[in-house]
Short mmCIF file of N, CA and C in Angstrom, two decimals:
data_model
loop_
_atom_site.label_atom_id
_atom_site.label_comp_id
_atom_site.label_asym_id
_atom_site.label_seq_id
_atom_site.Cartn_x
_atom_site.Cartn_y
_atom_site.Cartn_z
N MET A 2 55.77 138.51 105.67
CA MET A 2 56.89 139.32 106.26
C MET A 2 57.10 140.57 105.49
N SER A 3 57.78 141.51 106.27
CA SER A 3 57.84 143.00 105.58
C SER A 3 59.24 142.61 104.94
N ALA A 4 59.68 143.82 103.92
CA ALA A 4 60.63 143.72 103.53
C ALA A 4 62.01 144.12 104.39
N PRO A 5 61.67 145.00 105.21
CA PRO A 5 62.80 145.15 106.27
C PRO A 5 63.16 144.08 107.13
N ALA A 6 62.04 143.17 107.57
CA ALA A 6 62.62 142.10 108.39
C ALA A 6 63.12 141.00 107.59
N ARG A 7 62.64 141.04 106.47
CA ARG A 7 63.46 139.79 105.41
C ARG A 7 64.66 140.20 105.25
N ARG A 8 65.20 141.39 104.83
CA ARG A 8 66.52 141.80 104.78
C ARG A 8 66.91 141.70 105.79
N ALA A 9 66.79 141.80 107.36
CA ALA A 9 67.52 141.63 108.52
C ALA A 9 67.86 140.15 108.57
N ARG A 10 66.38 139.62 108.36
CA ARG A 10 67.05 137.99 108.53
C ARG A 10 68.03 137.65 107.35
N ILE A 11 68.25 137.86 106.41
CA ILE A 11 69.18 137.64 105.43
C ILE A 11 70.80 137.85 106.15
N VAL A 12 70.62 139.58 106.58
CA VAL A 12 71.98 139.89 107.09
C VAL A 12 72.23 138.91 108.50
N SER A 13 71.16 138.61 109.31
CA SER A 13 71.85 137.69 110.04
C SER A 13 72.00 136.33 109.71
N ALA A 14 71.48 135.85 108.53
CA ALA A 14 72.09 134.69 108.30
C ALA A 14 73.39 134.76 107.52
N ALA A 15 73.78 135.86 107.24
CA ALA A 15 75.00 136.19 106.77
C ALA A 15 76.07 135.94 107.37
N VAL A 16 75.65 136.47 108.97
CA VAL A 16 76.66 136.86 109.92
C VAL A 16 76.89 135.48 110.26
N ASP A 17 76.10 134.56 110.31
CA ASP A 17 76.29 132.99 110.91
C ASP A 17 76.73 132.32 109.79
N THR A 18 76.45 132.57 108.75
CA THR A 18 77.43 131.84 107.45
C THR A 18 78.94 132.27 107.51
N PHE A 19 79.02 133.51 107.47
CA PHE A 19 80.39 134.13 107.21
C PHE A 19 81.40 133.82 108.69
N ALA A 20 80.79 134.00 109.59
CA ALA A 20 82.09 133.68 110.99
C ALA A 20 82.06 132.19 110.85
N SER A 21 80.89 131.56 110.39
CA SER A 21 81.10 129.94 110.68
C SER A 21 82.24 129.34 109.59
N GLY A 22 81.67 129.77 108.15
CA GLY A 22 82.22 129.32 107.06
C GLY A 22 83.56 129.92 106.59
N GLY A 23 83.64 130.87 106.61
CA GLY A 23 84.65 131.92 106.26
C GLY A 23 84.02 132.72 104.74
N TYR A 24 84.23 133.80 104.72
CA TYR A 24 84.05 134.54 103.23
C TYR A 24 84.27 133.59 101.90
N GLY A 25 85.59 132.89 101.95
CA GLY A 25 86.04 132.79 100.31
C GLY A 25 84.83 131.00 100.66
N ALA A 26 84.80 130.52 101.42
CA ALA A 26 84.20 129.19 101.33
C ALA A 26 82.55 129.17 101.37
N SER A 27 82.00 130.67 101.63
CA SER A 27 80.33 130.61 101.91
C SER A 27 80.05 131.02 100.92
N GLY A 28 78.94 130.66 100.15
CA GLY A 28 78.07 131.26 99.15
C GLY A 28 76.98 131.75 99.50
N MET A 29 76.12 132.30 98.29
CA MET A 29 74.91 133.10 98.69
C MET A 29 73.64 131.90 98.59
N GLY A 30 74.08 130.71 98.82
CA GLY A 30 72.99 129.49 98.56
C GLY A 30 72.94 129.22 99.76
N ASP A 31 74.25 129.21 100.72
CA ASP A 31 74.05 128.96 102.50
C ASP A 31 73.61 129.94 102.91
N VAL A 32 73.79 130.97 102.53
CA VAL A 32 73.19 132.38 103.50
C VAL A 32 71.38 132.25 103.01
N ALA A 33 71.12 131.75 101.65
CA ALA A 33 69.69 131.36 101.60
C ALA A 33 69.08 130.33 102.55
N SER A 34 69.74 129.14 102.64
CA SER A 34 69.42 127.93 103.20
C SER A 34 69.34 128.63 104.73
N ARG A 35 69.96 129.30 105.36
CA ARG A 35 70.09 129.59 106.59
C ARG A 35 69.01 130.77 107.02
N SER A 36 68.89 131.64 106.00
CA SER A 36 67.81 132.35 106.15
C SER A 36 66.00 132.17 105.93
N GLY A 37 66.21 130.88 105.57
CA GLY A 37 64.73 130.27 104.84
C GLY A 37 64.11 131.18 103.62
N VAL A 38 65.04 131.51 102.74
CA VAL A 38 64.37 132.10 101.13
C VAL A 38 65.18 131.54 100.31
N THR A 39 64.77 131.87 98.78
CA THR A 39 65.74 131.26 97.96
C THR A 39 66.93 132.01 97.78
N ARG A 40 67.66 131.71 96.75
CA ARG A 40 68.68 132.27 96.12
C ARG A 40 68.47 133.73 95.45
N ALA A 41 67.35 133.73 94.89
CA ALA A 41 66.86 134.81 93.82
C ALA A 41 66.30 135.96 95.16
N VAL A 42 65.78 135.53 96.01
CA VAL A 42 65.40 136.69 97.06
C VAL A 42 66.83 137.24 97.61
N VAL A 43 67.66 136.59 97.96
CA VAL A 43 69.10 137.08 98.32
C VAL A 43 69.24 138.29 97.65
N TYR A 44 69.52 138.05 96.32
CA TYR A 44 70.11 138.48 95.20
C TYR A 44 68.88 139.96 95.21
N ASP A 45 68.15 139.69 95.27
CA ASP A 45 66.93 140.69 95.28
C ASP A 45 67.22 142.06 96.33
N TYR A 46 68.02 141.51 97.27
CA TYR A 46 68.44 142.39 98.47
C TYR A 46 69.97 142.64 98.26
N PHE A 47 70.65 142.17 97.73
CA PHE A 47 72.14 142.05 97.67
C PHE A 47 72.55 141.15 96.38
N PRO A 48 73.02 142.45 95.53
CA PRO A 48 73.25 141.85 93.80
C PRO A 48 74.92 141.01 94.12
N SER A 49 75.31 141.14 95.26
CA SER A 49 76.74 140.16 95.03
C SER A 49 76.65 139.72 96.69
N LYS A 50 78.05 138.48 96.68
CA LYS A 50 78.24 138.40 97.95
C LYS A 50 79.15 139.32 98.71
N LYS A 51 79.45 140.09 97.89
CA LYS A 51 80.49 140.87 98.70
C LYS A 51 79.84 142.15 98.95
N GLU A 52 78.88 142.60 98.70
CA GLU A 52 77.87 143.26 98.90
C GLU A 52 77.33 143.13 99.98
N LEU A 53 76.63 141.83 99.77
CA LEU A 53 76.17 141.09 101.20
C LEU A 53 76.87 141.14 102.53
N PHE A 54 78.24 140.81 102.28
CA PHE A 54 79.53 140.71 103.31
C PHE A 54 79.62 142.33 104.02
N LEU A 55 79.62 143.28 103.39
CA LEU A 55 79.87 144.50 103.78
C LEU A 55 78.56 144.97 104.70
N ALA A 56 77.39 144.79 103.83
CA ALA A 56 76.85 145.39 104.99
C ALA A 56 76.40 144.59 106.23
N ALA A 57 76.48 143.34 106.07
CA ALA A 57 76.66 142.74 107.59
C ALA A 57 77.61 143.21 108.23
N LEU A 58 78.84 143.00 107.70
CA LEU A 58 80.07 143.94 108.49
C LEU A 58 79.64 145.28 109.01
N GLN A 59 79.09 146.12 108.54
CA GLN A 59 79.05 147.52 108.85
C GLN A 59 77.76 147.47 110.02
N GLU A 60 76.63 146.83 109.56
CA GLU A 60 75.73 146.71 110.55
C GLU A 60 76.14 146.10 111.90
N GLN A 61 76.92 144.96 111.78
CA GLN A 61 77.25 144.41 112.89
C GLN A 61 78.33 145.26 113.72
N SER A 62 78.92 146.24 113.14
CA SER A 62 79.88 147.15 113.86
C SER A 62 79.28 147.81 114.28
N ALA A 63 78.44 148.83 113.86
CA ALA A 63 77.40 149.98 114.43
C ALA A 63 76.48 149.53 115.64
N ALA A 64 76.04 147.75 115.57
CA ALA A 64 75.51 147.30 116.77
C ALA A 64 76.35 146.93 117.69
N PHE A 65 77.74 146.91 117.69
CA PHE A 65 78.59 146.68 118.29
C PHE A 65 79.02 148.04 119.10
N LEU A 66 79.03 149.23 118.48
CA LEU A 66 79.39 150.36 118.94
C LEU A 66 78.05 151.20 119.99
N GLY A 67 76.94 150.75 119.65
CA GLY A 67 75.88 150.89 120.28
C GLY A 67 75.73 150.19 121.54
N TYR A 68 76.36 148.86 121.03
CA TYR A 68 76.43 148.26 122.58
C TYR A 68 77.18 148.97 123.62
N ILE A 69 78.21 148.95 123.26
CA ILE A 69 79.58 149.56 124.40
C ILE A 69 79.20 150.80 124.65
N GLY A 70 78.87 151.89 123.51
CA GLY A 70 78.39 153.16 123.85
C GLY A 70 77.77 153.57 124.98
N ALA A 71 76.64 152.75 125.11
CA ALA A 71 75.60 153.41 126.23
C ALA A 71 76.63 152.98 127.77
N SER A 72 77.92 152.30 127.90
CA SER A 72 78.57 151.78 128.82
C SER A 72 79.67 152.81 129.21
N ILE A 73 80.15 153.35 127.92
CA ILE A 73 81.18 154.44 128.11
C ILE A 73 81.12 155.83 128.53
N THR A 74 79.62 155.91 127.91
CA THR A 74 79.14 157.19 128.07
C THR A 74 78.02 157.34 129.55
N GLY A 75 78.17 156.13 129.93
CA GLY A 75 76.75 155.98 131.11
C GLY A 75 77.28 156.51 132.22
N GLU A 76 76.45 156.67 133.39
CA GLU A 76 76.60 157.19 134.61
C GLU A 76 77.60 156.24 135.43
N GLY A 77 77.85 156.84 136.57
CA GLY A 77 79.35 156.66 137.28
C GLY A 77 80.55 157.27 137.13
N THR A 78 81.13 156.71 137.44
CA THR A 78 82.96 157.33 137.93
C THR A 78 83.56 157.13 136.62
N PRO A 79 84.73 157.25 136.16
CA PRO A 79 85.12 156.73 135.13
C PRO A 79 85.74 155.41 135.15
N GLU A 80 86.37 155.24 136.40
CA GLU A 80 86.53 153.68 136.83
C GLU A 80 85.24 153.00 136.29
N GLN A 81 84.23 152.76 137.10
CA GLN A 81 83.10 152.33 136.98
C GLN A 81 82.45 152.31 135.59
N ARG A 82 82.95 153.19 134.98
CA ARG A 82 82.27 153.34 133.41
C ARG A 82 83.39 152.28 132.57
N MET A 83 84.85 152.15 133.17
CA MET A 83 85.49 151.84 132.35
C MET A 83 85.21 150.16 132.79
N ARG A 84 84.71 149.57 134.02
CA ARG A 84 84.65 148.35 134.21
C ARG A 84 83.35 147.95 133.59
N ALA A 85 81.99 149.02 133.62
CA ALA A 85 81.15 148.67 132.60
C ALA A 85 81.29 148.30 131.14
N THR A 86 82.30 148.86 130.76
CA THR A 86 82.80 148.69 129.29
C THR A 86 83.26 147.36 129.10
N VAL A 87 84.03 147.20 129.84
CA VAL A 87 84.84 146.00 129.75
C VAL A 87 84.01 144.50 129.77
N ASP A 88 82.96 144.96 130.88
CA ASP A 88 82.03 143.76 131.10
C ASP A 88 81.45 143.93 129.65
N THR A 89 80.70 145.04 129.08
CA THR A 89 80.30 144.65 127.94
C THR A 89 80.60 143.96 126.88
N VAL A 90 81.70 144.41 126.71
CA VAL A 90 82.70 143.70 125.80
C VAL A 90 82.40 142.06 125.65
N PHE A 91 82.73 141.65 126.94
CA PHE A 91 82.73 140.33 127.20
C PHE A 91 81.53 139.72 126.81
N THR A 92 80.19 140.58 127.36
CA THR A 92 79.09 139.89 127.19
C THR A 92 78.40 139.96 125.96
N PHE A 93 79.00 141.13 124.90
CA PHE A 93 78.62 141.12 123.57
C PHE A 93 79.36 139.84 122.78
N ALA A 94 80.67 139.45 123.21
CA ALA A 94 81.16 138.16 122.73
C ALA A 94 80.53 136.69 123.13
N GLU A 95 79.87 136.80 123.98
CA GLU A 95 79.26 135.75 124.63
C GLU A 95 77.68 135.66 123.86
N ARG A 96 77.07 136.63 123.84
CA ARG A 96 75.71 136.74 123.27
C ARG A 96 75.82 136.57 121.84
N TYR A 97 76.82 137.00 121.39
CA TYR A 97 76.85 137.15 119.43
C TYR A 97 78.04 136.82 119.23
N PRO A 98 78.44 135.45 119.54
CA PRO A 98 79.85 135.40 118.96
C PRO A 98 79.95 135.03 118.05
N ASN A 99 79.11 135.02 116.59
CA ASN A 99 79.32 135.02 115.44
C ASN A 99 79.54 136.43 114.90
N ALA A 100 78.73 137.42 115.52
CA ALA A 100 79.24 138.96 115.23
C ALA A 100 80.51 139.36 115.81
N TRP A 101 80.80 138.35 117.00
CA TRP A 101 82.06 138.62 117.57
C TRP A 101 83.39 138.19 116.39
N ARG A 102 83.16 137.16 116.03
CA ARG A 102 83.95 136.21 115.19
C ARG A 102 84.06 137.20 114.02
N MET A 103 83.00 137.74 113.70
CA MET A 103 82.95 138.56 112.44
C MET A 103 83.93 139.88 112.15
N LEU A 104 83.83 140.39 113.73
CA LEU A 104 84.28 141.75 113.98
C LEU A 104 85.42 141.70 114.36
N PHE A 105 86.28 140.79 115.06
CA PHE A 105 87.48 141.01 115.44
C PHE A 105 88.53 139.54 115.23
N VAL A 106 87.73 138.60 114.35
CA VAL A 106 88.48 137.39 114.57
C VAL A 106 88.91 136.92 113.28
N ASN A 107 87.89 137.15 112.42
CA ASN A 107 88.20 136.69 111.04
C ASN A 107 88.65 138.02 110.10
N ALA A 108 90.03 138.05 110.36
CA ALA A 108 90.37 139.61 109.64
C ALA A 108 91.34 139.21 108.33
N THR A 109 91.02 137.98 107.68
CA THR A 109 91.37 137.83 106.37
C THR A 109 90.30 136.66 105.87
N HIS A 110 90.18 136.92 104.32
CA HIS A 110 89.24 136.45 103.48
C HIS A 110 89.44 135.82 102.28
N GLY A 111 90.70 136.15 102.08
CA GLY A 111 91.27 135.21 100.73
C GLY A 111 90.72 136.38 99.74
N ASP A 112 90.50 137.60 99.90
CA ASP A 112 89.94 138.47 99.13
C ASP A 112 90.70 139.97 99.33
N ALA A 113 91.66 140.48 98.76
CA ALA A 113 92.16 141.90 98.67
C ALA A 113 91.40 142.96 99.46
N GLU A 114 90.03 142.81 98.47
CA GLU A 114 89.29 144.18 98.46
C GLU A 114 88.45 143.97 99.91
N ILE A 115 88.34 142.74 100.13
CA ILE A 115 87.25 142.71 101.53
C ILE A 115 88.16 142.68 102.68
N ASP A 116 89.73 142.26 102.80
CA ASP A 116 90.39 142.40 103.61
C ASP A 116 90.85 144.08 103.69
N ALA A 117 90.81 144.50 102.59
CA ALA A 117 90.82 146.05 102.89
C ALA A 117 89.63 146.85 103.58
N ALA A 118 88.58 146.26 103.15
CA ALA A 118 87.32 147.28 103.71
C ALA A 118 86.95 146.23 105.36
N TRP A 119 87.50 145.15 105.66
CA TRP A 119 87.16 144.66 107.35
C TRP A 119 88.29 146.11 107.24
N SER A 120 89.44 146.17 107.16
CA SER A 120 90.28 146.97 108.03
C SER A 120 90.05 148.36 108.26
N ARG A 121 89.07 149.19 107.27
CA ARG A 121 88.46 150.19 107.30
C ARG A 121 87.52 150.23 108.15
N VAL A 122 86.68 149.34 108.59
CA VAL A 122 85.70 149.64 109.41
C VAL A 122 86.06 149.27 110.61
N ALA A 123 87.05 148.16 110.99
CA ALA A 123 87.70 148.24 112.14
C ALA A 123 88.56 149.50 112.48
N GLU A 124 88.70 150.37 111.93
CA GLU A 124 89.51 151.67 112.12
C GLU A 124 88.64 153.07 111.96
N GLN A 125 87.25 152.64 111.63
CA GLN A 125 86.42 153.63 111.35
C GLN A 125 86.05 153.22 113.04
N ARG A 126 85.54 151.92 113.30
CA ARG A 126 85.25 151.60 114.83
C ARG A 126 85.99 151.87 115.74
N ASN A 127 87.52 151.98 115.63
CA ASN A 127 88.35 152.74 117.00
C ASN A 127 88.13 153.99 116.95
N HIS A 128 88.01 154.62 115.88
CA HIS A 128 87.77 155.89 115.61
C HIS A 128 86.52 156.40 116.35
N ALA A 129 85.38 155.90 116.35
CA ALA A 129 84.15 156.28 117.12
C ALA A 129 84.44 155.92 118.36
N VAL A 130 85.42 154.85 118.96
CA VAL A 130 85.41 154.73 120.37
C VAL A 130 86.20 155.70 120.84
N VAL A 131 87.36 156.42 120.08
CA VAL A 131 88.02 157.49 120.57
C VAL A 131 86.85 158.79 120.80
N GLU A 132 85.82 158.96 119.84
CA GLU A 132 85.00 160.15 120.24
C GLU A 132 84.29 159.95 121.47
N LEU A 133 83.85 158.29 121.58
CA LEU A 133 83.20 158.17 122.89
C LEU A 133 83.98 158.71 124.25
N LEU A 134 85.25 157.90 123.89
CA LEU A 134 86.46 158.48 125.30
C LEU A 134 86.97 159.75 125.55
N ALA A 135 86.33 160.82 124.29
CA ALA A 135 87.25 162.04 124.41
C ALA A 135 87.10 162.64 125.85
N ASP A 136 86.29 162.84 126.64
CA ASP A 136 86.17 163.51 128.01
C ASP A 136 87.18 162.63 128.52
N ASP A 137 87.24 161.60 128.67
CA ASP A 137 88.49 160.75 129.76
C ASP A 137 89.48 160.74 129.01
N LEU A 138 89.57 160.91 128.02
CA LEU A 138 91.04 160.91 127.27
C LEU A 138 91.50 162.52 127.56
N THR A 139 91.03 163.44 127.32
CA THR A 139 91.37 164.55 128.04
C THR A 139 91.80 164.73 129.34
N SER A 140 90.91 164.03 130.44
CA SER A 140 90.82 164.21 131.53
C SER A 140 92.29 163.86 131.90
N ALA A 141 92.81 162.62 131.11
CA ALA A 141 94.16 161.82 131.15
C ALA A 141 95.22 162.68 130.86
N GLY A 142 95.14 163.85 130.39
CA GLY A 142 95.87 164.46 129.47
C GLY A 142 96.23 164.17 127.86
N VAL A 143 95.48 163.84 127.26
CA VAL A 143 95.66 163.01 125.96
C VAL A 143 94.98 163.80 125.04
N ASP A 144 95.38 164.18 124.18
CA ASP A 144 94.27 164.88 123.15
C ASP A 144 93.91 163.66 122.24
N PRO A 145 92.45 163.82 122.07
CA PRO A 145 91.74 162.50 121.55
C PRO A 145 91.74 162.83 120.06
N SER A 146 92.15 163.97 119.45
CA SER A 146 92.42 164.08 117.98
C SER A 146 93.92 163.51 117.92
N SER A 147 94.71 163.11 118.87
CA SER A 147 96.17 162.76 118.75
C SER A 147 96.26 161.09 117.85
N LYS A 148 97.21 161.00 117.16
CA LYS A 148 97.52 159.78 117.02
C LYS A 148 97.75 158.74 118.01
N ARG A 149 98.12 159.29 119.24
CA ARG A 149 98.48 158.72 120.60
C ARG A 149 97.04 158.40 121.37
N ALA A 150 96.04 159.21 120.96
CA ALA A 150 94.77 158.62 121.62
C ALA A 150 94.32 157.33 120.50
N GLY A 151 94.49 157.18 119.44
CA GLY A 151 94.23 156.27 118.33
C GLY A 151 94.81 155.06 118.90
N LEU A 152 96.29 155.00 118.98
CA LEU A 152 97.06 154.34 119.42
C LEU A 152 96.50 153.39 120.67
N MET A 153 96.36 154.38 121.72
CA MET A 153 95.72 153.67 122.67
C MET A 153 94.36 152.94 122.83
N VAL A 154 93.57 153.52 122.20
CA VAL A 154 92.26 152.47 121.80
C VAL A 154 92.30 151.41 120.84
N GLU A 155 93.38 151.24 120.13
CA GLU A 155 93.75 150.14 119.26
C GLU A 155 94.66 149.17 120.28
N MET A 156 95.20 149.67 121.69
CA MET A 156 95.95 148.80 122.12
C MET A 156 94.62 148.21 123.33
N LEU A 157 93.84 148.85 123.73
CA LEU A 157 92.84 148.61 124.70
C LEU A 157 91.72 147.64 123.60
N VAL A 158 91.29 147.78 122.82
CA VAL A 158 90.67 147.01 121.62
C VAL A 158 91.48 145.61 121.57
N GLY A 159 92.65 145.60 121.30
CA GLY A 159 93.40 144.30 120.80
C GLY A 159 93.80 143.56 122.17
N ALA A 160 93.86 144.17 123.51
CA ALA A 160 94.03 143.54 124.54
C ALA A 160 92.62 142.87 125.02
N LEU A 161 91.51 143.66 124.91
CA LEU A 161 90.21 142.64 125.46
C LEU A 161 89.79 142.19 124.05
N THR A 162 90.17 142.17 122.83
CA THR A 162 89.88 140.94 121.73
C THR A 162 90.90 139.53 122.31
N ARG A 163 92.10 140.06 122.44
CA ARG A 163 92.97 138.78 123.08
C ARG A 163 92.29 137.98 124.38
N ALA A 164 92.00 138.91 124.97
CA ALA A 164 91.30 138.31 126.61
C ALA A 164 90.31 137.62 126.20
N VAL A 165 89.26 137.71 125.37
CA VAL A 165 87.95 137.49 125.11
C VAL A 165 88.67 135.93 124.34
N GLU A 166 89.40 135.89 123.58
CA GLU A 166 89.45 134.69 123.03
C GLU A 166 90.27 133.72 123.67
N TRP A 167 91.30 134.17 124.59
CA TRP A 167 91.88 133.30 125.64
C TRP A 167 90.98 133.12 126.52
N ARG A 168 89.94 133.63 127.01
CA ARG A 168 88.93 133.18 128.17
C ARG A 168 87.97 131.84 127.36
N HIS A 169 87.76 132.31 125.96
CA HIS A 169 87.06 131.37 125.52
C HIS A 169 87.54 130.01 125.26
N ASP A 170 89.05 130.04 124.70
CA ASP A 170 89.79 128.70 124.46
C ASP A 170 90.02 128.11 125.86
N ARG A 171 89.98 128.81 126.47
CA ARG A 171 90.72 128.04 128.22
C ARG A 171 89.81 127.86 129.30
N ARG A 172 88.64 128.76 129.04
CA ARG A 172 87.23 128.58 129.73
C ARG A 172 87.73 128.25 131.88
N GLY A 173 88.98 128.65 132.07
CA GLY A 173 89.51 128.45 133.34
C GLY A 173 89.05 129.55 134.10
N ILE A 174 88.67 130.77 133.88
CA ILE A 174 88.56 131.89 134.40
C ILE A 174 87.06 132.63 134.19
N ASP A 175 86.59 132.89 135.22
CA ASP A 175 85.09 133.19 135.16
C ASP A 175 84.96 134.95 134.88
N ARG A 176 84.16 135.69 134.19
CA ARG A 176 84.10 136.68 133.78
C ARG A 176 84.44 137.96 134.93
N GLY A 177 84.25 137.77 135.96
CA GLY A 177 84.25 138.51 137.15
C GLY A 177 85.75 138.51 137.35
N GLU A 178 86.81 137.65 137.39
CA GLU A 178 87.87 137.55 137.50
C GLU A 178 88.69 137.81 135.97
N ALA A 179 88.27 137.85 134.91
CA ALA A 179 88.74 138.28 133.75
C ALA A 179 88.37 139.72 133.67
N ILE A 180 87.36 140.30 134.26
CA ILE A 180 86.97 141.72 134.51
C ILE A 180 88.25 142.51 135.26
N ASP A 181 88.10 141.82 136.42
CA ASP A 181 89.41 142.36 137.35
C ASP A 181 90.97 142.33 136.70
N ALA A 182 91.03 141.41 135.71
CA ALA A 182 92.20 141.48 135.53
C ALA A 182 92.66 142.55 134.38
N ALA A 183 91.45 143.02 133.36
CA ALA A 183 91.71 143.57 132.56
C ALA A 183 91.70 144.99 132.96
N MET A 184 90.95 145.20 134.34
CA MET A 184 90.99 146.68 135.12
C MET A 184 92.52 146.88 135.51
N ASP A 185 93.00 145.62 136.16
CA ASP A 185 94.45 145.86 136.43
C ASP A 185 95.30 146.48 135.65
N LEU A 186 95.33 145.62 134.42
CA LEU A 186 96.16 146.45 133.57
C LEU A 186 95.94 147.64 132.54
N LEU A 187 94.33 147.64 132.23
CA LEU A 187 94.25 148.66 131.65
C LEU A 187 93.87 150.37 132.42
N TRP A 188 93.34 150.29 133.46
CA TRP A 188 92.77 151.02 134.08
C TRP A 188 93.70 151.93 135.03
N SER A 189 94.80 151.13 135.45
CA SER A 189 96.06 151.44 136.51
C SER A 189 96.63 152.35 135.93
N GLY A 190 96.98 151.79 134.45
CA GLY A 190 97.96 152.71 133.80
C GLY A 190 97.11 154.13 133.56
N LEU A 191 96.03 154.02 132.94
CA LEU A 191 95.19 155.53 132.50
C LEU A 191 95.05 156.22 133.61
N ALA A 192 94.67 155.79 135.05
CA ALA A 192 94.63 156.56 136.42
C ALA A 192 95.77 157.06 136.43
N ARG A 193 96.89 156.65 136.56
CA ARG A 193 98.10 157.18 137.28
C ARG A 193 98.95 158.06 136.19
N ARG A 194 98.35 158.12 134.67
CA ARG A 194 98.80 159.19 134.00
C ARG A 194 98.17 160.14 134.49
N ALA A 195 96.28 160.11 134.55
CA ALA A 195 95.87 161.23 135.17
C ALA A 195 95.95 162.06 136.27
N GLY A 196 96.69 161.16 137.03
CA GLY A 196 97.12 162.04 138.55
C GLY A 196 96.03 161.72 139.34
N GLY A 197 94.81 161.15 139.53
CA GLY A 197 93.81 161.54 140.37
C GLY A 197 92.92 162.26 139.58
N ALA A 198 92.94 162.67 138.53
CA ALA A 198 91.98 163.33 137.44
C ALA A 198 90.68 162.54 137.26
N LEU A 199 91.06 161.41 137.21
CA LEU A 199 89.98 160.27 136.80
C LEU A 199 89.35 159.90 137.79
N GLY A 200 89.61 160.12 138.86
CA GLY A 200 89.29 159.54 140.33
C GLY A 200 87.86 159.20 140.01
#
């Protein structure tokens, strides 16, 4: 196995380990066991558990942005792209549940430095979403560089995160219904503010 492939396997195992066991309760030996290598090999790539966690967190955040970015900036009307983006968020959570938990659910880790890093990565991710939505925000009369734009994206991400968790816990609503509900809440306000400019 090539070094990049082995590193990717270790990171993937780390995501599963930290998401299921939590940062504090998980050790490098757990990651080694999941990835099928020795602890020494894990340490060859990542000198500490903290560095491994941060690498996994940052890489999963980048993967999530790539996943939804294609929907945000894709073809179609703004409403169609918003619907596609909401659908993509639900899809990501279903396909990569451990990455989802690491990025959006497990916000506290029993380590102040890790908690601060998690918050920074979340803030950077939301800033990247603002940049992806810049044209639509401008059309809605919102300056993408304003604090208001950041707050709107924070509320958008927060609402979708809770919707994913609510649906996961109850399993009483299919994805189509969940997307419709999200659009009723999220799109109607944005479209009304734009006064038809986003039509």
